[in-house]
Protein backbone atom coordinates (compact mmCIF):
# COMPACT_ATOMS: atom_id res chain seq x y z
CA UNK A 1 -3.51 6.19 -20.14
CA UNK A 2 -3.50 3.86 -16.88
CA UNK A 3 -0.85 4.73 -14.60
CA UNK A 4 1.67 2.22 -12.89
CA UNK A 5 2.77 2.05 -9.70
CA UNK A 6 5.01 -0.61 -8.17
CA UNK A 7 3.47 -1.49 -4.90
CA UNK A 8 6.17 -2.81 -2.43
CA UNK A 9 6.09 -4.88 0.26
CA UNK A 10 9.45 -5.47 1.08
CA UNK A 11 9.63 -8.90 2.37
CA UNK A 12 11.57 -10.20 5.11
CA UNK A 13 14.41 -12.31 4.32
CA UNK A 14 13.81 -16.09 5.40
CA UNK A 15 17.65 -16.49 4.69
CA UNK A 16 18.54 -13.65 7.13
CA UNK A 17 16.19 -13.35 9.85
CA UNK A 18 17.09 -16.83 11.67
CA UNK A 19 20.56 -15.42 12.25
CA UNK A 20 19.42 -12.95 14.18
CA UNK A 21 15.94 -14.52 15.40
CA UNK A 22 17.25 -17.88 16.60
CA UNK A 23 19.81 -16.19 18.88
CA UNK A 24 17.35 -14.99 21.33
CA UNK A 25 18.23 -12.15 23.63
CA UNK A 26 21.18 -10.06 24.00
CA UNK A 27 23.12 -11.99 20.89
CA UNK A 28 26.41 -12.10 20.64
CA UNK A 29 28.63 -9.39 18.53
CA UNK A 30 29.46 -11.88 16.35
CA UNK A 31 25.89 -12.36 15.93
CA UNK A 32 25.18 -8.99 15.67
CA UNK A 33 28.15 -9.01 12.95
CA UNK A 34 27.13 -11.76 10.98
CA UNK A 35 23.36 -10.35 10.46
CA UNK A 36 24.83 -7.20 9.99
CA UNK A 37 27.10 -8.26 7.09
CA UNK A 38 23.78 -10.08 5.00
CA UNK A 39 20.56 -7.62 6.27
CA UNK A 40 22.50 -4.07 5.21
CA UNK A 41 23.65 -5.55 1.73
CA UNK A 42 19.74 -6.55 1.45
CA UNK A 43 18.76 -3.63 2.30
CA UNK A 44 20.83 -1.20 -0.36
CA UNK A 45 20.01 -4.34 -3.07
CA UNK A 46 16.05 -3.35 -2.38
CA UNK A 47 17.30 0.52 -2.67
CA UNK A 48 18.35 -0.06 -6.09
CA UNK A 49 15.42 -2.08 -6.86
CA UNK A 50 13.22 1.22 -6.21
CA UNK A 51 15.24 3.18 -7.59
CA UNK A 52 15.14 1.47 -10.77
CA UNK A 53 11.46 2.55 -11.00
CA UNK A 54 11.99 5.74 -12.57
CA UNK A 55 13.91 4.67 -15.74
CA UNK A 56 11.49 1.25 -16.26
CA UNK A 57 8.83 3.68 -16.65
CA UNK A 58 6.95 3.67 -13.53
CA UNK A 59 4.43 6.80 -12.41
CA UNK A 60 5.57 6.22 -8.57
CA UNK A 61 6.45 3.70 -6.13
CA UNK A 62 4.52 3.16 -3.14
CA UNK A 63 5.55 1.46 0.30
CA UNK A 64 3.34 -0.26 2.61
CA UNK A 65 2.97 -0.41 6.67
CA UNK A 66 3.05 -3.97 8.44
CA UNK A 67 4.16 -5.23 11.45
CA UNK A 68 5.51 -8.15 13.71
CA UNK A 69 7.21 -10.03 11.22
CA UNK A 70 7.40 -11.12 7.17
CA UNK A 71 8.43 -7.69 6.34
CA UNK A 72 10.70 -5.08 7.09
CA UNK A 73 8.58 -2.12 6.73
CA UNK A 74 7.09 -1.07 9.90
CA UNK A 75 8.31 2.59 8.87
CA UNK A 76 7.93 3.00 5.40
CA UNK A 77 8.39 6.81 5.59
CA UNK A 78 11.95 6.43 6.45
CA UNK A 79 12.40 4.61 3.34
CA UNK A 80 10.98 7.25 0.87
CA UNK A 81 13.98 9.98 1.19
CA UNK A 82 15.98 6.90 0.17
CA UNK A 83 14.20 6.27 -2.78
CA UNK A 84 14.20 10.48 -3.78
CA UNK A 85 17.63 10.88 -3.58
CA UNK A 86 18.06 8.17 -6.34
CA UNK A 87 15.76 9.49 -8.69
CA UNK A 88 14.06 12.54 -9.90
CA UNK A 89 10.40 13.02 -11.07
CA UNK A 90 8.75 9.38 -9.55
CA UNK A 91 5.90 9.99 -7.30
CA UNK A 92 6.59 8.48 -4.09
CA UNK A 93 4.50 7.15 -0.89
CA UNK A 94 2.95 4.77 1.20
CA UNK A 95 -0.28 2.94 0.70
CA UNK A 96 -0.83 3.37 3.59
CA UNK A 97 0.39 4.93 6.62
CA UNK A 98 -1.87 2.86 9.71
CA UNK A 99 -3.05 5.91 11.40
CA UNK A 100 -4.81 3.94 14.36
CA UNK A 101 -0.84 3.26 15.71
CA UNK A 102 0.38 7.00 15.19
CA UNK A 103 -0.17 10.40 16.99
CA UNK A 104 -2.43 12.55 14.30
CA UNK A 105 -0.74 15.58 14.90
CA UNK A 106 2.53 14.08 14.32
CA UNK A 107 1.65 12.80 11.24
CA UNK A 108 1.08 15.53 9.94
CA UNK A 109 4.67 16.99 10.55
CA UNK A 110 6.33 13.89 9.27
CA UNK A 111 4.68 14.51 6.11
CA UNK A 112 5.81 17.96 5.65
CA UNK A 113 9.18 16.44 6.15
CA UNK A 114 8.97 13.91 3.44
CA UNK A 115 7.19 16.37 1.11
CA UNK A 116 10.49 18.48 1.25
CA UNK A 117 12.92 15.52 1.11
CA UNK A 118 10.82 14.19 -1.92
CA UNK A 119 11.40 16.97 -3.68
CA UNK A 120 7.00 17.47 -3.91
CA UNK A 121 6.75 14.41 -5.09
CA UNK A 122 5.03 12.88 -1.78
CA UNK A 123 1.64 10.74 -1.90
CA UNK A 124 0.23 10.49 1.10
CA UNK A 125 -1.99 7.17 1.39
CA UNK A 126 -3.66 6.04 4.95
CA UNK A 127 -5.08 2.88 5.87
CA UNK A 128 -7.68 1.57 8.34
CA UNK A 129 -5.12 -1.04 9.20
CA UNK A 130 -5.49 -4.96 9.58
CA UNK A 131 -7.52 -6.73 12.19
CA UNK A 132 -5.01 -9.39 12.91
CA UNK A 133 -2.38 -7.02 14.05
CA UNK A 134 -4.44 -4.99 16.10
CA UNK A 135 -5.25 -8.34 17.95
CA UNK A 136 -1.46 -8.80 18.32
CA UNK A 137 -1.37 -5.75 20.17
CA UNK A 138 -5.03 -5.50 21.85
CA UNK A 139 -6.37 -3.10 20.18
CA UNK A 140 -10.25 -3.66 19.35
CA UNK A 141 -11.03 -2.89 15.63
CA UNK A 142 -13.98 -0.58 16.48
CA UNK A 143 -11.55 1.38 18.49
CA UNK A 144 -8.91 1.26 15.27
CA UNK A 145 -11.56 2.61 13.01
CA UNK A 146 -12.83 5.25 15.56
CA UNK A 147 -9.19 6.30 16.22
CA UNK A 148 -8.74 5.92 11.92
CA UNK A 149 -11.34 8.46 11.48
CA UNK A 150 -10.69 11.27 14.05
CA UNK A 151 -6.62 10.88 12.75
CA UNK A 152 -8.31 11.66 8.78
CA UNK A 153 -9.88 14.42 10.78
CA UNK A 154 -6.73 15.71 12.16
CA UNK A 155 -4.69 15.08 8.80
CA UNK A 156 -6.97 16.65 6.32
CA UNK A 157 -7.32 19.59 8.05
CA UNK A 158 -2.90 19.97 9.12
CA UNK A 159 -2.33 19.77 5.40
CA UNK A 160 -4.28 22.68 4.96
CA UNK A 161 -3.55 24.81 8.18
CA UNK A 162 0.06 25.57 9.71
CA UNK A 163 -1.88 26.14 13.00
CA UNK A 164 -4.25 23.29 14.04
CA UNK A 165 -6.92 23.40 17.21
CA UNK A 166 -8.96 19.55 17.66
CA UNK A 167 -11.41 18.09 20.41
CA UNK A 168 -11.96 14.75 20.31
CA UNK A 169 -11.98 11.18 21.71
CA UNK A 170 -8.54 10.28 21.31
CA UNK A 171 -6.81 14.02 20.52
CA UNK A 172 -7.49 17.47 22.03
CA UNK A 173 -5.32 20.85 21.15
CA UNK A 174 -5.35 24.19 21.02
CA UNK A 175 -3.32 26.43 18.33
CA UNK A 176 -0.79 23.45 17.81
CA UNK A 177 1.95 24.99 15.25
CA UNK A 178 2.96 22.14 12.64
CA UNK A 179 6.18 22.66 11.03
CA UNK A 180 7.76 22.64 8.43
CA UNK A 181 5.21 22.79 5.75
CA UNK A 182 4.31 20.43 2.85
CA UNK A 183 6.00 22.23 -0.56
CA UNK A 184 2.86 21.23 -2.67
CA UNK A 185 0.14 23.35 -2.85
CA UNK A 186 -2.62 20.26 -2.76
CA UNK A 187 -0.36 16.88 -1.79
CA UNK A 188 -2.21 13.96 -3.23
CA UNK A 189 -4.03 11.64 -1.03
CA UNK A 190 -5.22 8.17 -1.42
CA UNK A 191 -7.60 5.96 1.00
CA UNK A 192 -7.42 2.18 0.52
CA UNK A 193 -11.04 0.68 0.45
CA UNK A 194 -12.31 -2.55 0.21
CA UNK A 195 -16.18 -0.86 0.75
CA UNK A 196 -18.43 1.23 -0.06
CA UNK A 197 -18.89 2.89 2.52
CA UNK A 198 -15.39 3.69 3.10
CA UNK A 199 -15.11 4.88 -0.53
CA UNK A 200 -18.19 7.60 0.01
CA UNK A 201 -16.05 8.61 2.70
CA UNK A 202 -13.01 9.58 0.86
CA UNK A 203 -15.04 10.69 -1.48
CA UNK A 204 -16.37 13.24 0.55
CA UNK A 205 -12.86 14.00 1.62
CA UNK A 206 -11.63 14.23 -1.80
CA UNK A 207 -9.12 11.65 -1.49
CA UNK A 208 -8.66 9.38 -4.14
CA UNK A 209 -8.75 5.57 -3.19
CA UNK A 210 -7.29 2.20 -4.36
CA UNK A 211 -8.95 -1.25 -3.74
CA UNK A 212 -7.77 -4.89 -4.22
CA UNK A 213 -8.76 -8.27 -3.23
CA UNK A 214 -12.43 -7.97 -3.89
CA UNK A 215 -13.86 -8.99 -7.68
CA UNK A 216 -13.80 -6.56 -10.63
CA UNK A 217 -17.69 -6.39 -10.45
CA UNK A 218 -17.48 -5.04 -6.85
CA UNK A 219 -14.45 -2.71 -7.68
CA UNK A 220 -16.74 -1.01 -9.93
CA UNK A 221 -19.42 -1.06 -7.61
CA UNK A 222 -17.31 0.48 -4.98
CA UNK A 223 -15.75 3.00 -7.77
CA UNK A 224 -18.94 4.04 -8.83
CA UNK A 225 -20.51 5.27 -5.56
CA UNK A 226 -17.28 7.07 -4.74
CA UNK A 227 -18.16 9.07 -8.30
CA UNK A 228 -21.33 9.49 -6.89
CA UNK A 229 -20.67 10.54 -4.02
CA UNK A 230 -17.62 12.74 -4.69
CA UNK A 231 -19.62 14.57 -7.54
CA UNK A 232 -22.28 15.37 -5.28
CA UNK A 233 -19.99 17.11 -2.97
CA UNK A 234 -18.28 18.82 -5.98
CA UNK A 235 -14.98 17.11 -5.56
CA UNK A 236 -13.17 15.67 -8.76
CA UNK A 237 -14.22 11.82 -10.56
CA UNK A 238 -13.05 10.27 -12.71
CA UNK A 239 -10.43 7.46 -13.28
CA UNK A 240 -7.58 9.52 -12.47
CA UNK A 241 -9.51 9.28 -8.64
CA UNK A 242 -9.64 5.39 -9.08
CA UNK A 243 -6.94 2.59 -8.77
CA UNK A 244 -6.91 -1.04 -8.87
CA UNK A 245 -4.28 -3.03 -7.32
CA UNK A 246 -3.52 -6.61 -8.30
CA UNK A 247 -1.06 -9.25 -7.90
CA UNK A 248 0.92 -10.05 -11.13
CA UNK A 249 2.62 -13.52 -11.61
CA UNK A 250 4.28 -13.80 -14.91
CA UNK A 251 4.55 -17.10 -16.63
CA UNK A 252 6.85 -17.79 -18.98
CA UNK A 253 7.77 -21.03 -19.54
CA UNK A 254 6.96 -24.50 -18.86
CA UNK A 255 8.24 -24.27 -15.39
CA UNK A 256 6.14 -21.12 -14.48
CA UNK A 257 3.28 -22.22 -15.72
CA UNK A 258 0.03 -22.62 -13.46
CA UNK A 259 2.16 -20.63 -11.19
CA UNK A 260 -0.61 -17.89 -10.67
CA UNK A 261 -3.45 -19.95 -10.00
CA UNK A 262 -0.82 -22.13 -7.28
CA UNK A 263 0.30 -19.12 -5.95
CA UNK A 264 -3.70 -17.83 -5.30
CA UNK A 265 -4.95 -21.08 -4.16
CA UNK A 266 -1.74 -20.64 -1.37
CA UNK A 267 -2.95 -16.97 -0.54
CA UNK A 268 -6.07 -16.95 0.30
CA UNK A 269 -5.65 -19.81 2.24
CA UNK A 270 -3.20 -17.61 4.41
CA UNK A 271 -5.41 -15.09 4.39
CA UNK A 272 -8.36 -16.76 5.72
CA UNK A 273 -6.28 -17.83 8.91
CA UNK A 274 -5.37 -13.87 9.01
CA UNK A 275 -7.85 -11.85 8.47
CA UNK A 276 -11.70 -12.65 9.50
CA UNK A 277 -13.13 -10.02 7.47
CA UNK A 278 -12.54 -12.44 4.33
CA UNK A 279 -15.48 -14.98 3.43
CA UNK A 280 -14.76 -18.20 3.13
CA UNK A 281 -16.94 -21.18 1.96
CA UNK A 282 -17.52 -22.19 5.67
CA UNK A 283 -17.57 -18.99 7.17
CA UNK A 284 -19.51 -15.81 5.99
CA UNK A 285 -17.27 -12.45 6.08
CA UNK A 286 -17.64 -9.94 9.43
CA UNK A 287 -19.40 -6.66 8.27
CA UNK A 288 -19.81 -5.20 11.78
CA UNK A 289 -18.57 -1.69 12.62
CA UNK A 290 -14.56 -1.23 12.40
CA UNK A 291 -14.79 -4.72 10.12
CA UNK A 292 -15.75 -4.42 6.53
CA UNK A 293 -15.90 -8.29 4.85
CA UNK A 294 -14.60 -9.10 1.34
CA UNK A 295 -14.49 -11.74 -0.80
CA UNK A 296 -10.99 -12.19 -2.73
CA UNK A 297 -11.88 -12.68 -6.43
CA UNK A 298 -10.18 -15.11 -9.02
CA UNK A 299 -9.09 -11.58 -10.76
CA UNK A 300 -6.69 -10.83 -8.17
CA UNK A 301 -4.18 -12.69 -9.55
CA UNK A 302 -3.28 -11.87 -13.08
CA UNK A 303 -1.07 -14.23 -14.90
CA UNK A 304 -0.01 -15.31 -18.34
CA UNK A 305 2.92 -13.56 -20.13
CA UNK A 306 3.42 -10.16 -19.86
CA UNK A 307 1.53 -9.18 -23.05
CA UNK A 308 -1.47 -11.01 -21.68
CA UNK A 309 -0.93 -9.60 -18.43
CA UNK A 310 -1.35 -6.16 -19.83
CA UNK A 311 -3.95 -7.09 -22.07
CA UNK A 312 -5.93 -8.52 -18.37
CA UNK A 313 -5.22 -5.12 -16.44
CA UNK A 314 -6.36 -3.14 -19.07
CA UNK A 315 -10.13 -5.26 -19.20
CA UNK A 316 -10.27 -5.20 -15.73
CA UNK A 317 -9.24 -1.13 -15.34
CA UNK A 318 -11.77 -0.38 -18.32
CA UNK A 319 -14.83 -2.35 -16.37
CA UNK A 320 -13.81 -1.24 -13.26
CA UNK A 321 -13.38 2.74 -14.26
CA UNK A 322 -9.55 2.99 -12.46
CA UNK A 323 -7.05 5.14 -14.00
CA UNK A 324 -4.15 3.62 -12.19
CA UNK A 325 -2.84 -0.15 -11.82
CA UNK A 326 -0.65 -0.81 -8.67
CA UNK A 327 1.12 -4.15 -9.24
CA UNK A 328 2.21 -6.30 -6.67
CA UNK A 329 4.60 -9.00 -8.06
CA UNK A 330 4.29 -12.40 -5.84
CA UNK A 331 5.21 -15.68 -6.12
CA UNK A 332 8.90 -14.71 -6.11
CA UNK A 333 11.59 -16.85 -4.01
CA UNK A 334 14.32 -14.38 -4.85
CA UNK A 335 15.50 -11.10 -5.20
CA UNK A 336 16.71 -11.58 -8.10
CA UNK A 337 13.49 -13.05 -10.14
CA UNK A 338 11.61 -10.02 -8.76
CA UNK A 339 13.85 -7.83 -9.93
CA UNK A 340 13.36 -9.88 -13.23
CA UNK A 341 9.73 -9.38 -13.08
CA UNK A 342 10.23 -5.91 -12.69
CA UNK A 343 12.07 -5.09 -15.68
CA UNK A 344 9.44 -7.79 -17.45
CA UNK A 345 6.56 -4.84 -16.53
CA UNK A 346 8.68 -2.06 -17.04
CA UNK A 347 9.65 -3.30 -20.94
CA UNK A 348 6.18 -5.10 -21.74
CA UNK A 349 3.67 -3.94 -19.58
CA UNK A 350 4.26 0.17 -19.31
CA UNK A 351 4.07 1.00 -22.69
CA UNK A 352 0.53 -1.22 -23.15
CA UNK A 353 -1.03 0.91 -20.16
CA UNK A 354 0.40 3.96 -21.49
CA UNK A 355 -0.98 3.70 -24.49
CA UNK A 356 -4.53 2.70 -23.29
């Protein structure tokens, strides 16, 4: 069985935001009203899109953390209680929580809180964050991973302890009570790598990690030293520690056809200008400390119908050894076609993965 999990990015609105964005400062109330009127309907329409997870099949759902525009999700944990009180058994999270912008310690309460008003259904996922919007905010990316890696510190061990001492860099406390509690015994959590490296490192955590962007080849590369690595420290392997995410483009007819391979060529173009840790032909990828480079493979972008969409993310889960597929459905204008796309997954796709 591969496991699915909708991967959401929750896209700003290129309808709405002008409203609000080309009025400047202090807008007007009718401003205010007008943007009010469209963002809060969009809003509650995304709601229900989530929600409808559970009964298309989905294992879980899982958020993700950007900021200064294209998305609305700069705090994807306030959007998870949403999501539980609409459904029942769906695992539910973020993929992943930017540590290097929080305070550890309150972390670590905020996720007791969601683990309570998820019902124990919370995944927590971290990530090491993006270099191009710690430049926005100038923070170095050696500092972001150094801050990234004293926060796991702090994390790991508040999950596990109500009372928490640390001395560090960025954090130092004595006997810090963190209430209220996580209700699971063992919350599951996930790293997203693109390395190596970083994988032995949640390996050694006994975290389980998710990767995308880079070729299948490397995903197994990276998948098997986290085995390797998490076996010699005697935590658990395995595909059920492994997932792959990919971007899933359905085509359908004659007018969605070549859409995947359009809709790549257009990505990692945008990309590129982005993010400097992604080689390029006229530019080799960064690989100093804080920066891990990556090349984005043609396998990143699975297209086809949905049959041979399944059929693609089962090859590439079987080479790569990942026991769970999050899909992230681009190359929509609407949402109303990826709301389409995901009841195309939920009816076609599901069942195939299940059944691997």
């Amino acid at each position: 069985m591969i496991k699915s999990w909708a991967f959401e990015f929750f896209f700003a609105s290129r309808e709405i935001e002008p409203i609000i964005q080309g009025a400047g400062a202090n807008p007007s109330e009718e401003v205010c009203n007008e943007y009010a009127s469209k963002i809060i309907p969009y809003f509650q329409d995304y709601v229900d899109l989530w929600a409808s997870a559970e009964k298309l099949g989905f294992h879980g759902i899982l958020m993700s953390e950007h900021h200064f525009g294209g998305g609305y999700s700069p705090s994807p944990n306030l959007l998870l209680p949403l999501i539980a009180e609409r459904t029942k058994n769906i695992r539910i999270g973020v993929m992943g929580m930017v540590l290097p912008y929080h305070n550890a310690w309150r972390i670590v309460e905020e996720i007791g809180m969601l683990d309570i008003l998820c019902g124990g259904r919370l995944e927590i996922g971290t990530s090491a964050g993006i270099p191009g919007e710690f430049k926005r905010i100038g923070l170095d990316p050696v500092e972001a991973r150094a801050r990234y890696d004293e926060a796991l510190e702090i994390l790991d061990a508040g999950i596990k302890n109500p009372v928490l001492t640390h001395h560090g860099k960025y954090w130092n406390f004595d006997e810090l009570t963190l209430v209220p509690r996580p209700v699971q015994a063992n919350p599951p959590v996930w790293t997203t790598v693109i390395s190596v490296e970083s994988a032995r490192k949640a390996a050694r955590r006994g975290s389980k990690i998710v990767t995308g962007f880079i070729p299948t080849e490397k995903v197994k590369e990276v998948f098997d030293a986290y085995n390797e690595e998490a076996d010699k420290c005697g935590n658990p392997t395995g595909p059920d520690m492994c997932g792959l995410r990919r971007q899933v483009i359905f085509e359908i007819d004659e007018e969605t056809a070549g859409k995947s391979e359009a809709f790549g060529e257009m990505f990692k173009s945008m990309i590129a200008k982005a993010d400097d840790r992604m080689a390029t032909s006229d530019r080799k990828a960064l690989d100093s400390p804080g920066k891990h480079g990556y090349t984005i493979g043609k396998e990143e972008f699975i297209g086809g119908t949905p049959n041979q969409a399944a059929d693609e993310i089962i090859e590439q889960c079987k080479e790569s050894g990942a026991g769970h597929f999050q899909v992230v459905f681009s190359g929509d204008n609407t949402l109303q076609e990826l709301a389409g796309n995901w009841e195309l997954f939920g009816h076609y796709v599901i069942p195939k993965l299940n059944a691997a």
